[in-house]
Amino acid sequence: MLYSLLRPALFSLDPEDAHRLTLASLDVARSLGLLKWLPRATGKPVRVMGIDFPNAVGLAAGLDKDGAHINALADLGFGFIEIGTVTPRPQPGNPTPRLFRLPAAEAIINRMGFNNLGVDNLVKNVQASGYTGVLGINIGKNKDTPNEQAVDDYLACLDKVYPHARYVTVNISSPNTQNLRELQKDEALDALLSAIKLRQSELAQQHGKYVPIALKIAPDLDEAQIAAIAALLMMHRIDAVIATN
């Protein structure tokens, strides 16, 4: 009912402007106590990666890239909220227009390109939110970081988000960052996972808690590629795979 009333107004706007307006409106609605009247996600609790999720309906990364709207989204009852993708340094993402509606398919084409205000800003937002639910943080590399140095970007993000996340997602699957998916190939992925797993162990000792790591993979891998990635995930004892971007 509410969506059918708002849809004409939202569709009169540029998709990216509509996205920003929706999130800002959620924040206002929360401040006025209105979100309690909206339907909430429900379901049975589920335990994954050693984490107890209150229900299996979660919010994937991409909606709230900078973690600026965590509390408003939490009021909708999600079993988890994943923010990001975040990179070490702020970056504007791809040129606009980069978000396109497909009304007949009830879908959107997203070519955003990891636009975000950087990991330091995201951490500040998480701290300010005081959110105590299941929070995933999705990390990536900057567009201008060559793949040969990508590990450094992922480790830089992991160091900063680890204390604040219930799990961390390593995103190597976005088609909107040039050559990012090359990191899914055997040698590159082996090196990345090795470095991530070593740093995870170090951070667990430093912070006194174990934060699971998930790898987010592309949707268009063939069976041989999936098998090769699965073998590396098992070899490096990665906690989970998110299938797919």
PDB file of C-alpha atoms in Angstrom:
ATOM      1  CA  MET A   1       0.000   0.000   0.000  1.00  0.00           C
ATOM      2  CA  LEU A   2       2.660   2.528   1.072  1.00  0.00           C
ATOM      3  CA  TYR A   3       4.926   1.618  -1.841  1.00  0.00           C
ATOM      4  CA  SER A   4       2.098   1.946  -4.369  1.00  0.00           C
ATOM      5  CA  LEU A   5       1.400   5.453  -3.071  1.00  0.00           C
ATOM      6  CA  LEU A   6       5.049   6.550  -3.144  1.00  0.00           C
ATOM      7  CA  ARG A   7       6.099   4.815  -6.343  1.00  0.00           C
ATOM      8  CA  PRO A   8       4.984   7.525  -8.825  1.00  0.00           C
ATOM      9  CA  ALA A   9       6.870  10.218  -6.907  1.00  0.00           C
ATOM     10  CA  LEU A  10       9.997   8.095  -6.550  1.00  0.00           C
ATOM     11  CA  PHE A  11       9.948   7.105 -10.210  1.00  0.00           C
ATOM     12  CA  SER A  12       9.781  10.758 -11.200  1.00  0.00           C
ATOM     13  CA  LEU A  13      13.244  11.177  -9.700  1.00  0.00           C
ATOM     14  CA  ASP A  14      16.623  10.012 -10.931  1.00  0.00           C
ATOM     15  CA  PRO A  15      17.148   6.513  -9.452  1.00  0.00           C
ATOM     16  CA  GLU A  16      20.147   7.600  -7.395  1.00  0.00           C
ATOM     17  CA  ASP A  17      18.280  10.631  -6.037  1.00  0.00           C
ATOM     18  CA  ALA A  18      15.352   8.365  -5.145  1.00  0.00           C
ATOM     19  CA  HIS A  19      17.754   6.055  -3.324  1.00  0.00           C
ATOM     20  CA  ARG A  20      19.157   8.908  -1.235  1.00  0.00           C
ATOM     21  CA  LEU A  21      15.690  10.325  -0.539  1.00  0.00           C
ATOM     22  CA  THR A  22      14.417   6.940   0.634  1.00  0.00           C
ATOM     23  CA  LEU A  23      17.252   6.526   3.139  1.00  0.00           C
ATOM     24  CA  ALA A  24      16.886  10.101   4.379  1.00  0.00           C
ATOM     25  CA  SER A  25      13.142   9.567   4.772  1.00  0.00           C
ATOM     26  CA  LEU A  26      13.768   6.431   6.829  1.00  0.00           C
ATOM     27  CA  ASP A  27      15.962   8.445   9.177  1.00  0.00           C
ATOM     28  CA  VAL A  28      13.233  11.075   9.588  1.00  0.00           C
ATOM     29  CA  ALA A  29      10.564   8.418  10.108  1.00  0.00           C
ATOM     30  CA  ARG A  30      12.694   6.796  12.796  1.00  0.00           C
ATOM     31  CA  SER A  31      13.208  10.099  14.591  1.00  0.00           C
ATOM     32  CA  LEU A  32       9.414  10.556  14.658  1.00  0.00           C
ATOM     33  CA  GLY A  33       8.779   7.026  15.897  1.00  0.00           C
ATOM     34  CA  LEU A  34       6.936   6.055  12.725  1.00  0.00           C
ATOM     35  CA  LEU A  35       8.918   2.950  11.764  1.00  0.00           C
ATOM     36  CA  LYS A  36       7.272   0.899  14.502  1.00  0.00           C
ATOM     37  CA  TRP A  37       4.113   0.912  12.369  1.00  0.00           C
ATOM     38  CA  LEU A  38       5.811  -0.720   9.372  1.00  0.00           C
ATOM     39  CA  PRO A  39       5.913  -4.505   8.860  1.00  0.00           C
ATOM     40  CA  ARG A  40       9.058  -6.091  10.282  1.00  0.00           C
ATOM     41  CA  ALA A  41      11.105  -9.000   8.979  1.00  0.00           C
ATOM     42  CA  THR A  42      10.286 -12.119  10.956  1.00  0.00           C
ATOM     43  CA  GLY A  43      11.285 -15.758  11.032  1.00  0.00           C
ATOM     44  CA  LYS A  44      13.054 -18.395  13.059  1.00  0.00           C
ATOM     45  CA  PRO A  45      16.542 -17.767  14.446  1.00  0.00           C
ATOM     46  CA  VAL A  46      19.415 -19.324  12.515  1.00  0.00           C
ATOM     47  CA  ARG A  47      23.047 -19.965  13.474  1.00  0.00           C
ATOM     48  CA  VAL A  48      25.680 -19.461  10.761  1.00  0.00           C
ATOM     49  CA  MET A  49      29.448 -18.878  11.095  1.00  0.00           C
ATOM     50  CA  GLY A  50      28.996 -19.246  14.845  1.00  0.00           C
ATOM     51  CA  ILE A  51      26.713 -16.185  14.818  1.00  0.00           C
ATOM     52  CA  ASP A  52      23.116 -16.286  16.051  1.00  0.00           C
ATOM     53  CA  PHE A  53      20.919 -14.426  13.561  1.00  0.00           C
ATOM     54  CA  PRO A  54      17.451 -13.526  14.928  1.00  0.00           C
ATOM     55  CA  ASN A  55      15.964 -14.365  11.529  1.00  0.00           C
ATOM     56  CA  ALA A  56      17.197 -15.237   8.053  1.00  0.00           C
ATOM     57  CA  VAL A  57      15.999 -12.061   6.327  1.00  0.00           C
ATOM     58  CA  GLY A  58      19.010  -9.767   6.062  1.00  0.00           C
ATOM     59  CA  LEU A  59      20.006  -6.625   4.236  1.00  0.00           C
ATOM     60  CA  ALA A  60      22.789  -7.125   1.711  1.00  0.00           C
ATOM     61  CA  ALA A  61      25.652  -4.689   1.193  1.00  0.00           C
ATOM     62  CA  GLY A  62      25.148  -1.850  -1.274  1.00  0.00           C
ATOM     63  CA  LEU A  63      22.090  -0.076   0.124  1.00  0.00           C
ATOM     64  CA  ASP A  64      23.930   1.689   2.957  1.00  0.00           C
ATOM     65  CA  LYS A  65      27.490   1.883   1.701  1.00  0.00           C
ATOM     66  CA  ASP A  66      28.792   4.173   4.446  1.00  0.00           C
ATOM     67  CA  GLY A  67      26.814   2.848   7.393  1.00  0.00           C
ATOM     68  CA  ALA A  68      25.023   6.168   7.733  1.00  0.00           C
ATOM     69  CA  HIS A  69      21.513   4.735   8.206  1.00  0.00           C
ATOM     70  CA  ILE A  70      22.081   1.648  10.360  1.00  0.00           C
ATOM     71  CA  ASN A  71      19.558   2.388  13.096  1.00  0.00           C
ATOM     72  CA  ALA A  72      16.710   3.251  10.739  1.00  0.00           C
ATOM     73  CA  LEU A  73      17.310   0.058   8.788  1.00  0.00           C
ATOM     74  CA  ALA A  74      17.577  -1.944  12.006  1.00  0.00           C
ATOM     75  CA  ASP A  75      14.089  -0.801  12.995  1.00  0.00           C
ATOM     76  CA  LEU A  76      12.734  -2.762  10.030  1.00  0.00           C
ATOM     77  CA  GLY A  77      13.643  -5.981  11.837  1.00  0.00           C
ATOM     78  CA  PHE A  78      16.391  -7.401   9.624  1.00  0.00           C
ATOM     79  CA  GLY A  79      18.204 -10.445  10.957  1.00  0.00           C
ATOM     80  CA  PHE A  80      21.441  -8.801   9.914  1.00  0.00           C
ATOM     81  CA  ILE A  81      22.615  -5.641   8.196  1.00  0.00           C
ATOM     82  CA  GLU A  82      25.633  -5.617   5.902  1.00  0.00           C
ATOM     83  CA  ILE A  83      27.119  -2.211   5.096  1.00  0.00           C
ATOM     84  CA  GLY A  84      29.653  -1.272   2.424  1.00  0.00           C
ATOM     85  CA  THR A  85      31.325  -1.952   0.125  1.00  0.00           C
ATOM     86  CA  VAL A  86      33.927   0.312   1.721  1.00  0.00           C
ATOM     87  CA  THR A  87      37.448   1.047   0.488  1.00  0.00           C
ATOM     88  CA  PRO A  88      40.512   2.399   2.310  1.00  0.00           C
ATOM     89  CA  ARG A  89      40.195   5.846   0.746  1.00  0.00           C
ATOM     90  CA  PRO A  90      37.083   7.770  -0.326  1.00  0.00           C
ATOM     91  CA  GLN A  91      36.215   7.484  -4.006  1.00  0.00           C
ATOM     92  CA  PRO A  92      33.359   8.855  -6.129  1.00  0.00           C
ATOM     93  CA  GLY A  93      32.607   5.677  -8.048  1.00  0.00           C
ATOM     94  CA  ASN A  94      31.731   5.520 -11.715  1.00  0.00           C
ATOM     95  CA  PRO A  95      30.453   8.511 -13.734  1.00  0.00           C
ATOM     96  CA  THR A  96      26.720   9.179 -13.677  1.00  0.00           C
ATOM     97  CA  PRO A  97      24.260   8.034 -14.797  1.00  0.00           C
ATOM     98  CA  ARG A  98      25.114   4.678 -13.213  1.00  0.00           C
ATOM     99  CA  LEU A  99      21.788   3.415 -11.863  1.00  0.00           C
ATOM    100  CA  PHE A 100      19.067   2.415 -14.331  1.00  0.00           C
ATOM    101  CA  ARG A 101      15.498   1.215 -13.762  1.00  0.00           C
ATOM    102  CA  LEU A 102      13.999  -1.735 -15.646  1.00  0.00           C
ATOM    103  CA  PRO A 103      10.319  -1.304 -14.662  1.00  0.00           C
ATOM    104  CA  ALA A 104       9.024  -4.244 -16.682  1.00  0.00           C
ATOM    105  CA  ALA A 105      11.435  -6.587 -14.916  1.00  0.00           C
ATOM    106  CA  GLU A 106      11.007  -4.829 -11.558  1.00  0.00           C
ATOM    107  CA  ALA A 107      14.780  -4.530 -11.461  1.00  0.00           C
ATOM    108  CA  ILE A 108      17.638  -2.049 -11.407  1.00  0.00           C
ATOM    109  CA  ILE A 109      20.994  -2.111 -13.200  1.00  0.00           C
ATOM    110  CA  ASN A 110      23.717  -0.993 -10.805  1.00  0.00           C
ATOM    111  CA  ARG A 111      27.009   0.375 -12.138  1.00  0.00           C
ATOM    112  CA  MET A 112      27.955   2.379  -9.063  1.00  0.00           C
ATOM    113  CA  GLY A 113      31.598   1.331  -8.750  1.00  0.00           C
ATOM    114  CA  PHE A 114      32.244   1.218  -4.984  1.00  0.00           C
ATOM    115  CA  ASN A 115      31.343   4.868  -4.372  1.00  0.00           C
ATOM    116  CA  ASN A 116      31.932   5.515  -0.661  1.00  0.00           C
ATOM    117  CA  LEU A 117      33.430   7.985   1.797  1.00  0.00           C
ATOM    118  CA  GLY A 118      36.208   5.676   2.969  1.00  0.00           C
ATOM    119  CA  VAL A 119      36.696   3.228   5.814  1.00  0.00           C
ATOM    120  CA  ASP A 120      37.445   5.842   8.486  1.00  0.00           C
ATOM    121  CA  ASN A 121      34.095   7.530   7.858  1.00  0.00           C
ATOM    122  CA  LEU A 122      32.264   4.193   7.965  1.00  0.00           C
ATOM    123  CA  VAL A 123      33.857   3.266  11.289  1.00  0.00           C
ATOM    124  CA  LYS A 124      32.788   6.611  12.783  1.00  0.00           C
ATOM    125  CA  ASN A 125      29.222   5.982  11.640  1.00  0.00           C
ATOM    126  CA  VAL A 126      29.182   2.489  13.135  1.00  0.00           C
ATOM    127  CA  GLN A 127      30.493   3.777  16.452  1.00  0.00           C
ATOM    128  CA  ALA A 128      27.931   6.586  16.515  1.00  0.00           C
ATOM    129  CA  SER A 129      25.053   4.203  15.780  1.00  0.00           C
ATOM    130  CA  GLY A 130      25.522   2.082  18.889  1.00  0.00           C
ATOM    131  CA  TYR A 131      23.973  -0.797  16.917  1.00  0.00           C
ATOM    132  CA  THR A 132      24.168  -4.129  18.767  1.00  0.00           C
ATOM    133  CA  GLY A 133      22.626  -6.429  16.167  1.00  0.00           C
ATOM    134  CA  VAL A 134      24.449  -8.579  13.633  1.00  0.00           C
ATOM    135  CA  LEU A 135      26.518  -6.199  11.512  1.00  0.00           C
ATOM    136  CA  GLY A 136      28.466  -7.346   8.471  1.00  0.00           C
ATOM    137  CA  ILE A 137      30.982  -5.025   6.853  1.00  0.00           C
ATOM    138  CA  ASN A 138      31.834  -5.489   3.189  1.00  0.00           C
ATOM    139  CA  ILE A 139      35.354  -4.445   2.130  1.00  0.00           C
ATOM    140  CA  GLY A 140      36.923  -3.796  -1.269  1.00  0.00           C
ATOM    141  CA  LYS A 141      39.859  -2.159  -2.975  1.00  0.00           C
ATOM    142  CA  ASN A 142      40.127   1.337  -4.402  1.00  0.00           C
ATOM    143  CA  LYS A 143      39.660   1.664  -8.145  1.00  0.00           C
ATOM    144  CA  ASP A 144      43.146   3.137  -8.634  1.00  0.00           C
ATOM    145  CA  THR A 145      44.865   0.393  -6.648  1.00  0.00           C
ATOM    146  CA  PRO A 146      46.446  -2.110  -9.042  1.00  0.00           C
ATOM    147  CA  ASN A 147      45.563  -5.740  -8.474  1.00  0.00           C
ATOM    148  CA  GLU A 148      49.180  -6.427  -7.522  1.00  0.00           C
ATOM    149  CA  GLN A 149      48.612  -4.223  -4.458  1.00  0.00           C
ATOM    150  CA  ALA A 150      44.997  -5.211  -3.785  1.00  0.00           C
ATOM    151  CA  VAL A 151      45.927  -7.284  -0.739  1.00  0.00           C
ATOM    152  CA  ASP A 152      47.147  -4.114   0.979  1.00  0.00           C
ATOM    153  CA  ASP A 153      43.763  -2.442   0.491  1.00  0.00           C
ATOM    154  CA  TYR A 154      41.825  -5.402   1.867  1.00  0.00           C
ATOM    155  CA  LEU A 155      44.118  -5.695   4.883  1.00  0.00           C
ATOM    156  CA  ALA A 156      43.895  -1.950   5.569  1.00  0.00           C
ATOM    157  CA  CYS A 157      40.108  -2.179   5.636  1.00  0.00           C
ATOM    158  CA  LEU A 158      40.106  -5.393   7.663  1.00  0.00           C
ATOM    159  CA  ASP A 159      42.314  -3.830  10.334  1.00  0.00           C
ATOM    160  CA  LYS A 160      39.884  -0.932  10.807  1.00  0.00           C
ATOM    161  CA  VAL A 161      36.530  -2.710  10.609  1.00  0.00           C
ATOM    162  CA  TYR A 162      37.440  -5.875  12.521  1.00  0.00           C
ATOM    163  CA  PRO A 163      36.644  -4.523  16.010  1.00  0.00           C
ATOM    164  CA  HIS A 164      33.221  -3.293  14.883  1.00  0.00           C
ATOM    165  CA  ALA A 165      31.922  -6.184  12.736  1.00  0.00           C
ATOM    166  CA  ARG A 166      30.241  -9.463  13.568  1.00  0.00           C
ATOM    167  CA  TYR A 167      31.502 -10.722  10.211  1.00  0.00           C
ATOM    168  CA  VAL A 168      33.515  -9.245   7.340  1.00  0.00           C
ATOM    169  CA  THR A 169      32.858  -9.827   3.644  1.00  0.00           C
ATOM    170  CA  VAL A 170      35.749  -9.709   1.176  1.00  0.00           C
ATOM    171  CA  ASN A 171      34.224  -8.471  -2.077  1.00  0.00           C
ATOM    172  CA  ILE A 172      36.122  -9.532  -5.196  1.00  0.00           C
ATOM    173  CA  SER A 173      33.059  -9.996  -7.365  1.00  0.00           C
ATOM    174  CA  SER A 174      31.803  -6.569  -8.425  1.00  0.00           C
ATOM    175  CA  PRO A 175      31.749  -6.130 -12.213  1.00  0.00           C
ATOM    176  CA  ASN A 176      31.896  -2.349 -11.790  1.00  0.00           C
ATOM    177  CA  THR A 177      35.548  -2.065 -10.733  1.00  0.00           C
ATOM    178  CA  GLN A 178      37.857  -2.794 -13.641  1.00  0.00           C
ATOM    179  CA  ASN A 179      39.762  -6.090 -13.331  1.00  0.00           C
ATOM    180  CA  LEU A 180      38.486  -6.742  -9.793  1.00  0.00           C
ATOM    181  CA  ARG A 181      37.201 -10.175 -10.780  1.00  0.00           C
ATOM    182  CA  GLU A 182      40.727 -11.147 -11.789  1.00  0.00           C
ATOM    183  CA  LEU A 183      41.262 -11.627  -8.055  1.00  0.00           C
ATOM    184  CA  GLN A 184      39.018 -14.717  -8.278  1.00  0.00           C
ATOM    185  CA  LYS A 185      41.686 -16.532 -10.293  1.00  0.00           C
ATOM    186  CA  ASP A 186      43.795 -19.219  -8.624  1.00  0.00           C
ATOM    187  CA  GLU A 187      47.117 -17.561  -7.798  1.00  0.00           C
ATOM    188  CA  ALA A 188      45.653 -14.151  -6.991  1.00  0.00           C
ATOM    189  CA  LEU A 189      42.908 -15.616  -4.806  1.00  0.00           C
ATOM    190  CA  ASP A 190      45.332 -17.951  -3.041  1.00  0.00           C
ATOM    191  CA  ALA A 191      47.573 -15.018  -2.135  1.00  0.00           C
ATOM    192  CA  LEU A 192      44.647 -12.855  -1.008  1.00  0.00           C
ATOM    193  CA  LEU A 193      43.040 -15.533   1.160  1.00  0.00           C
ATOM    194  CA  SER A 194      46.377 -16.455   2.707  1.00  0.00           C
ATOM    195  CA  ALA A 195      46.999 -12.848   3.726  1.00  0.00           C
ATOM    196  CA  ILE A 196      43.430 -12.337   4.954  1.00  0.00           C
ATOM    197  CA  LYS A 197      43.463 -15.506   7.050  1.00  0.00           C
ATOM    198  CA  LEU A 198      46.808 -14.644   8.644  1.00  0.00           C
ATOM    199  CA  ARG A 199      45.608 -11.135   9.515  1.00  0.00           C
ATOM    200  CA  GLN A 200      42.325 -12.521  10.862  1.00  0.00           C
ATOM    201  CA  SER A 201      44.308 -14.710  13.273  1.00  0.00           C
ATOM    202  CA  GLU A 202      46.433 -11.760  14.377  1.00  0.00           C
ATOM    203  CA  LEU A 203      43.405  -9.529  14.889  1.00  0.00           C
ATOM    204  CA  ALA A 204      41.565 -12.234  16.842  1.00  0.00           C
ATOM    205  CA  GLN A 205      44.438 -12.352  19.312  1.00  0.00           C
ATOM    206  CA  GLN A 206      44.707  -8.554  19.432  1.00  0.00           C
ATOM    207  CA  HIS A 207      40.996  -7.930  20.055  1.00  0.00           C
ATOM    208  CA  GLY A 208      40.118 -11.084  21.960  1.00  0.00           C
ATOM    209  CA  LYS A 209      37.363 -12.145  19.583  1.00  0.00           C
ATOM    210  CA  TYR A 210      37.044 -14.138  16.378  1.00  0.00           C
ATOM    211  CA  VAL A 211      35.278 -12.345  13.531  1.00  0.00           C
ATOM    212  CA  PRO A 212      34.324 -14.670  10.648  1.00  0.00           C
ATOM    213  CA  ILE A 213      35.354 -13.891   7.078  1.00  0.00           C
ATOM    214  CA  ALA A 214      33.081 -14.448   4.067  1.00  0.00           C
ATOM    215  CA  LEU A 215      34.107 -14.278   0.413  1.00  0.00           C
ATOM    216  CA  LYS A 216      31.635 -12.763  -2.056  1.00  0.00           C
ATOM    217  CA  ILE A 217      31.855 -14.342  -5.500  1.00  0.00           C
ATOM    218  CA  ALA A 218      30.484 -13.531  -8.951  1.00  0.00           C
ATOM    219  CA  PRO A 219      27.266 -15.086 -10.333  1.00  0.00           C
ATOM    220  CA  ASP A 220      28.669 -16.081 -13.715  1.00  0.00           C
ATOM    221  CA  LEU A 221      31.456 -18.493 -12.773  1.00  0.00           C
ATOM    222  CA  ASP A 222      31.524 -21.821 -14.564  1.00  0.00           C
ATOM    223  CA  GLU A 223      31.646 -25.145 -12.711  1.00  0.00           C
ATOM    224  CA  ALA A 224      35.426 -25.432 -12.958  1.00  0.00           C
ATOM    225  CA  GLN A 225      35.914 -21.940 -11.524  1.00  0.00           C
ATOM    226  CA  ILE A 226      33.483 -22.636  -8.693  1.00  0.00           C
ATOM    227  CA  ALA A 227      35.310 -25.859  -7.849  1.00  0.00           C
ATOM    228  CA  ALA A 228      38.689 -24.099  -7.844  1.00  0.00           C
ATOM    229  CA  ILE A 229      37.404 -21.318  -5.570  1.00  0.00           C
ATOM    230  CA  ALA A 230      35.738 -23.826  -3.248  1.00  0.00           C
ATOM    231  CA  ALA A 231      39.007 -25.737  -2.925  1.00  0.00           C
ATOM    232  CA  LEU A 232      40.855 -22.569  -1.930  1.00  0.00           C
ATOM    233  CA  LEU A 233      38.141 -21.575   0.534  1.00  0.00           C
ATOM    234  CA  MET A 234      38.428 -24.952   2.209  1.00  0.00           C
ATOM    235  CA  MET A 235      42.230 -24.941   2.164  1.00  0.00           C
ATOM    236  CA  HIS A 236      42.368 -21.540   3.844  1.00  0.00           C
ATOM    237  CA  ARG A 237      39.443 -22.354   6.160  1.00  0.00           C
ATOM    238  CA  ILE A 238      37.428 -19.302   5.114  1.00  0.00           C
ATOM    239  CA  ASP A 239      34.251 -19.161   7.188  1.00  0.00           C
ATOM    240  CA  ALA A 240      31.636 -18.598   4.497  1.00  0.00           C
ATOM    241  CA  VAL A 241      30.910 -17.787   0.879  1.00  0.00           C
ATOM    242  CA  ILE A 242      28.320 -15.247  -0.264  1.00  0.00           C
ATOM    243  CA  ALA A 243      26.824 -16.350  -3.555  1.00  0.00           C
ATOM    244  CA  THR A 244      26.509 -14.124  -5.423  1.00  0.00           C
ATOM    245  CA  ASN A 245      27.051 -10.493  -6.315  1.00  0.00           C
TER     246      ASN A 245
END
